[in-house]
Amino acid sequence: MNKLKKDITWKEKLHEIIYEADTKEGKLFDVILLIAIIASILLVILESVKSFDAKYHNFLNISEWIITILFSLEYILRIVSIKKPFKYIFSFYGIIDFLSTVPKYLSFILIGTHSLVALRALRLLRVFRILKLGRYIGASNNLMLALKASRAKIAVFLFFVVIVCIILGTVMYMIEGEENGFTNIPVSIYWAIVTLTTVGFGDIAPQTPLGQFIASIIMILGYSIIAIPTGIVSSEIASANAKPDLNTQSCPNCLKEKHKAKAEFCYNCGSILNP
Amino acid sequence: MNKLKKDITWKEKLHEIIYEADTKEGKLFDVILLIAIIASILLVILESVKSFDAKYHNFLNISEWIITILFSLEYILRIVSIKKPFKYIFSFYGIIDFLSTVPKYLSFILIGTHSLVALRALRLLRVFRILKLGRYIGASNNLMLALKASRAKIAVFLFFVVIVCIILGTVMYMIEGEENGFTNIPVSIYWAIVTLTTVGFGDIAPQTPLGQFIASIIMILGYSIIAIPTGIVSSEIASANAKPDLNTQSCPNCLKEKHKAKAEFCYNCGSILNP
Amino acid sequence: MNKLKKDITWKEKLHEIIYEADTKEGKLFDVILLIAIIASILLVILESVKSFDAKYHNFLNISEWIITILFSLEYILRIVSIKKPFKYIFSFYGIIDFLSTVPKYLSFILIGTHSLVALRALRLLRVFRILKLGRYIGASNNLMLALKASRAKIAVFLFFVVIVCIILGTVMYMIEGEENGFTNIPVSIYWAIVTLTTVGFGDIAPQTPLGQFIASIIMILGYSIIAIPTGIVSSEIASANAKPDLNTQSCPNCLKEKHKAKAEFCYNCGSILNP
Amino acid sequence: MNKLKKDITWKEKLHEIIYEADTKEGKLFDVILLIAIIASILLVILESVKSFDAKYHNFLNISEWIITILFSLEYILRIVSIKKPFKYIFSFYGIIDFLSTVPKYLSFILIGTHSLVALRALRLLRVFRILKLGRYIGASNNLMLALKASRAKIAVFLFFVVIVCIILGTVMYMIEGEENGFTNIPVSIYWAIVTLTTVGFGDIAPQTPLGQFIASIIMILGYSIIAIPTGIVSSEIASANAKPDLNTQSCPNCLKEKHKAKAEFCYNCGSILNP
């Protein structure tokens, strides 16, 4: 029984270190994890640079194995220390942890899966978990509230943009045709998105006068409708900020409302508020 | 007489299913239509991909004929079931329904009209009719109100942008000339639009120092004036969200409305409000 | 004496027709002028299209001469009918009227000035004078007020953008050098403007890793600071719209202020306002 | 002692001229400095234009030496006239003054450091010190307040953008690979930044259907999230402009401030305000 209790304590301790950041050990664990993630990302990036990889291949490979084993250990400890392991395994971050660790082992066993190793870059997403970025955005978190409030409107806007791009892409395919680079409708839709979002790579560009005329309309459309998401987010943030610093009391004497949050006396008649 | 009544009932039933979405059958009809539209668009897109079309040409062709006949049937039923058929035929969606169905038959009769078949993509516009997207935008529909309110201002802005592009395009044609890709004034105007809207394909780019200088001014202009439509839409949304501090009472004496929220007397005749 | 009076009347009549739009004749003159301007611009554009010009050269040339003579007549009448001719001649529109008429005569006398003929496109600017676009923007003209109010701030912003582009352009010239297309500092500054304004032609693009890193910073900078002019204009429009529909009266009885603009009775005590 | 006093006075006088702009001499010094900076920048720019440098090399070189010596003198005088020289030397502008002067001397001694001479363009940053641009932005300096207030949020936004670009860049490297121009991950990240910020050079562009699909998502993402910094800055400017409805009185009894504009009694202690 004593052993069982000790075992539970050990798991709880581990859970506290890994999943929480309130204790000294928890914070230290987060900092080490952050460094390991950044080191891991740097390794992924440097490995892809052929001239660098040629010189330091062994160093990169060994470092990568060390970090992969560390992350594997962390993954196992996360599963062990949590009460409902499957909830973690199939959570967003659980899947990311798995996807960013397994490919290295696969590349050892199966040849041809080497390119999957770059999936390790997904580890970077974990930075959001560690930093809990929300708290930097502002105490009242108005920005997040505004973004959530405008999510539905932005989705409708994007749905509209995508449909416009499909139709205009098809029209451009009919006008320009294969000989001018609009080889098929998916490529033409891709071009319409490139143009409407004002990115404009220029790898495909209309050559016929009619095509250039339609392209001009798409560009002016894209240049104008960017005002819509911006307007939505702006006004949502503004209305989220507009919560005035007033309480909901009414004066017991003159019944006036909208007193300052910290007021103890009515600004109209001087009676004591909240007797 | 009994037969006539039955006939009318049958037409009314059909009208309810096709044009409305309140009944079970009406909703089912809309869902089937939505699936047919998406399937049709997928067929248009896949047909344009040469490698796919080569393999599955027969499948695509037969599927396309099935869907075209279905849409033709729907078009005929729409005309039959409505009281004023011409109002439908010459309405926006009526023309789209026609344009997106006829080309397939034409391609059967006339050789060389095959490219028109892509007009079927116009069917996608019908998605807006089915989904009635407005209701997703928000209960009070403030966004739509704001866009309608800012329509005139945006139109003036676009008119200004187009005139600026015509003038600057002509100036660039004079400066750069044919040898640098500005082959004629329409092409130069197209280039000015590409540049002002910050799309920047790069298929045409100024080569002379003076041309690059004018281009820089166009770019900075385009980068700055995007603030105008954005500002218009933002403030319109904001003012649509800002419900004025007025109550909905009407004066019992003079029937004036729009009294201040806390008003106890009519601002017009001095009568007591809400006695 | 009688003749002198008649002469003045004739001039005044002409002034009314040409410079004003209140009379029937004045409006007709404006409409004819508008048509002439658009016809003139179309001629300029069509003339520049080589294939079109080859076919219809004579038609274009004769039409052009007719319109040029009409505009010359209008220019002379404008000078004759105004009391202070020099004020008109050296005004913004006076210079445009001159610049857009003279080149055609020059091209007749001097060979080699043909390209200047495209200056006729400047006539398009006169459209703004005729249409008096301000009145379409909104009764209260809040947009114009907002733009005027934010002019100084936008100018400082653009000054900042230009200085940043000069410095970053020079830095990129040092990093990339002539071999990668950054042939000299003016070209590099041009590239920096192309990049910061998110136009991105791609005719010049950084090739070295360091250059691409600096370019990334410029792009992210340009992507972020576009928020500044947008924010300025948005808030200026918002504050221009926020003029509430309230008068500045105070009630003679209870001294309450902020009555509705058309109120005749105090909303608080029911006394008559403005006795 | 008299000499010492005189010496101090001389230094103080110099300090007033160089560091301040209140006296006539101080203003003159600033104007001369401004002209020297602009002349210096023009020299840097013209020197980089090969065709110009070939013709006027001697003129440019001599002018450059004159200006460099003038700036060196100014640098020495700045150090001499200030009480804490090291504070200036290691300040932002002190380092710029040094970096923009030394390379010319280095180019005289060491061959191969010639390209560093372009560092003189850094002098342009000093324009901000001289012009004290803040005062042009507006009396209340609301814009600067708004930008400072939104700094943290913008930083989080940029951090998010960079992480998204690293992940999407890596994904694109895996999909497109070296054969389509995505030679390594840093280049792919650079491409992701080019695309997300809607710059779109087009020097690298996705070729595979899947790559173009992911690119479309990046572009639509970039087109949408630009609403976030814009919304932040807009609302911050708006809230900086919205002076709260508070008066500037302090309570005669408890000295509390920030009373409501119409308050007659202190909200904290109930004393009568402004008896």
mmCIF file of C-alpha atoms in Angstrom, chain A residues 146-147 149-151 153-154 157 223-240, chain B residues 137 142-144 146-147 150 154 226-242, chain C residues 227 230-231 233-235 237-238, chain D residues 223-235 238:
data_model
loop_
_atom_site.group_PDB
_atom_site.id
_atom_site.type_symbol
_atom_site.label_atom_id
_atom_site.label_comp_id
_atom_site.label_asym_id
_atom_site.label_seq_id
_atom_site.Cartn_x
_atom_site.Cartn_y
_atom_site.Cartn_z
ATOM 1 C CA ALA A 146 -12.327 39.911 -31.261
ATOM 2 C CA LEU A 147 -10.813 37.226 -33.477
ATOM 3 C CA ALA A 149 -16.165 36.982 -32.659
ATOM 4 C CA SER A 150 -15.142 37.687 -36.245
ATOM 5 C CA ARG A 151 -14.335 34.042 -37.098
ATOM 6 C CA LYS A 153 -17.669 36.446 -40.800
ATOM 7 C CA ILE A 154 -14.091 35.835 -41.938
ATOM 8 C CA PHE A 157 -15.555 36.018 -46.621
ATOM 9 C CA TYR A 223 -7.285 45.282 -53.769
ATOM 10 C CA SER A 224 -10.748 46.447 -52.658
ATOM 11 C CA ILE A 225 -12.164 43.474 -50.782
ATOM 12 C CA ILE A 226 -9.160 43.224 -48.465
ATOM 13 C CA ALA A 227 -11.011 46.063 -46.740
ATOM 14 C CA ILE A 228 -13.650 43.570 -45.604
ATOM 15 C CA PRO A 229 -11.665 41.280 -43.232
ATOM 16 C CA THR A 230 -9.725 44.306 -42.025
ATOM 17 C CA GLY A 231 -12.920 46.187 -41.300
ATOM 18 C CA ILE A 232 -14.429 43.195 -39.514
ATOM 19 C CA VAL A 233 -11.409 42.649 -37.251
ATOM 20 C CA SER A 234 -10.972 46.398 -36.605
ATOM 21 C CA SER A 235 -14.528 46.905 -35.483
ATOM 22 C CA GLU A 236 -14.544 43.730 -33.388
ATOM 23 C CA ILE A 237 -11.387 44.790 -31.570
ATOM 24 C CA ALA A 238 -12.842 48.262 -31.111
ATOM 25 C CA SER A 239 -16.065 46.921 -29.616
ATOM 26 C CA ALA A 240 -14.106 44.492 -27.413
ATOM 27 C CA ILE B 137 -22.891 36.728 -41.368
ATOM 28 C CA ASN B 142 -24.420 44.748 -39.832
ATOM 29 C CA LEU B 143 -21.688 43.721 -42.262
ATOM 30 C CA MET B 144 -24.063 43.790 -45.229
ATOM 31 C CA ALA B 146 -21.955 48.538 -43.785
ATOM 32 C CA LEU B 147 -20.964 47.286 -47.239
ATOM 33 C CA SER B 150 -19.908 52.232 -48.233
ATOM 34 C CA ILE B 154 -15.848 52.581 -52.736
ATOM 35 C CA ILE B 226 -5.347 50.981 -49.760
ATOM 36 C CA ALA B 227 -5.968 52.682 -46.420
ATOM 37 C CA ILE B 228 -8.971 54.457 -47.957
ATOM 38 C CA PRO B 229 -11.345 51.535 -48.737
ATOM 39 C CA THR B 230 -10.206 49.846 -45.534
ATOM 40 C CA GLY B 231 -10.941 52.973 -43.525
ATOM 41 C CA ILE B 232 -14.342 53.399 -45.174
ATOM 42 C CA VAL B 233 -15.449 49.830 -44.506
ATOM 43 C CA SER B 234 -14.006 49.819 -40.949
ATOM 44 C CA SER B 235 -15.840 52.971 -39.931
ATOM 45 C CA GLU B 236 -19.077 51.876 -41.604
ATOM 46 C CA ILE B 237 -19.008 48.562 -39.753
ATOM 47 C CA ALA B 238 -18.176 50.407 -36.542
ATOM 48 C CA SER B 239 -21.058 52.845 -36.973
ATOM 49 C CA ALA B 240 -23.420 49.997 -37.928
ATOM 50 C CA ASN B 241 -22.406 48.249 -34.691
ATOM 51 C CA ALA B 242 -22.855 51.392 -32.621
ATOM 52 C CA ALA C 227 -1.359 48.904 -40.624
ATOM 53 C CA THR C 230 -4.851 52.208 -42.556
ATOM 54 C CA GLY C 231 -5.197 52.809 -38.835
ATOM 55 C CA VAL C 233 -7.418 56.851 -41.986
ATOM 56 C CA SER C 234 -9.809 54.460 -40.207
ATOM 57 C CA SER C 235 -9.742 56.395 -36.957
ATOM 58 C CA ILE C 237 -13.059 58.636 -40.664
ATOM 59 C CA ALA C 238 -14.514 57.204 -37.467
ATOM 60 C CA TYR D 223 -4.364 37.929 -47.327
ATOM 61 C CA SER D 224 -6.609 37.386 -44.291
ATOM 62 C CA ILE D 225 -4.284 37.830 -41.328
ATOM 63 C CA ILE D 226 -3.097 41.247 -42.508
ATOM 64 C CA ALA D 227 -6.396 42.285 -40.936
ATOM 65 C CA ILE D 228 -4.904 41.563 -37.504
ATOM 66 C CA PRO D 229 -2.111 44.200 -37.248
ATOM 67 C CA THR D 230 -4.364 46.665 -39.064
ATOM 68 C CA GLY D 231 -7.184 46.024 -36.627
ATOM 69 C CA ILE D 232 -4.857 46.347 -33.637
ATOM 70 C CA VAL D 233 -3.380 49.669 -34.757
ATOM 71 C CA SER D 234 -6.784 51.035 -35.857
ATOM 72 C CA SER D 235 -8.428 50.326 -32.542
ATOM 73 C CA ALA D 238 -9.226 55.084 -32.020
#
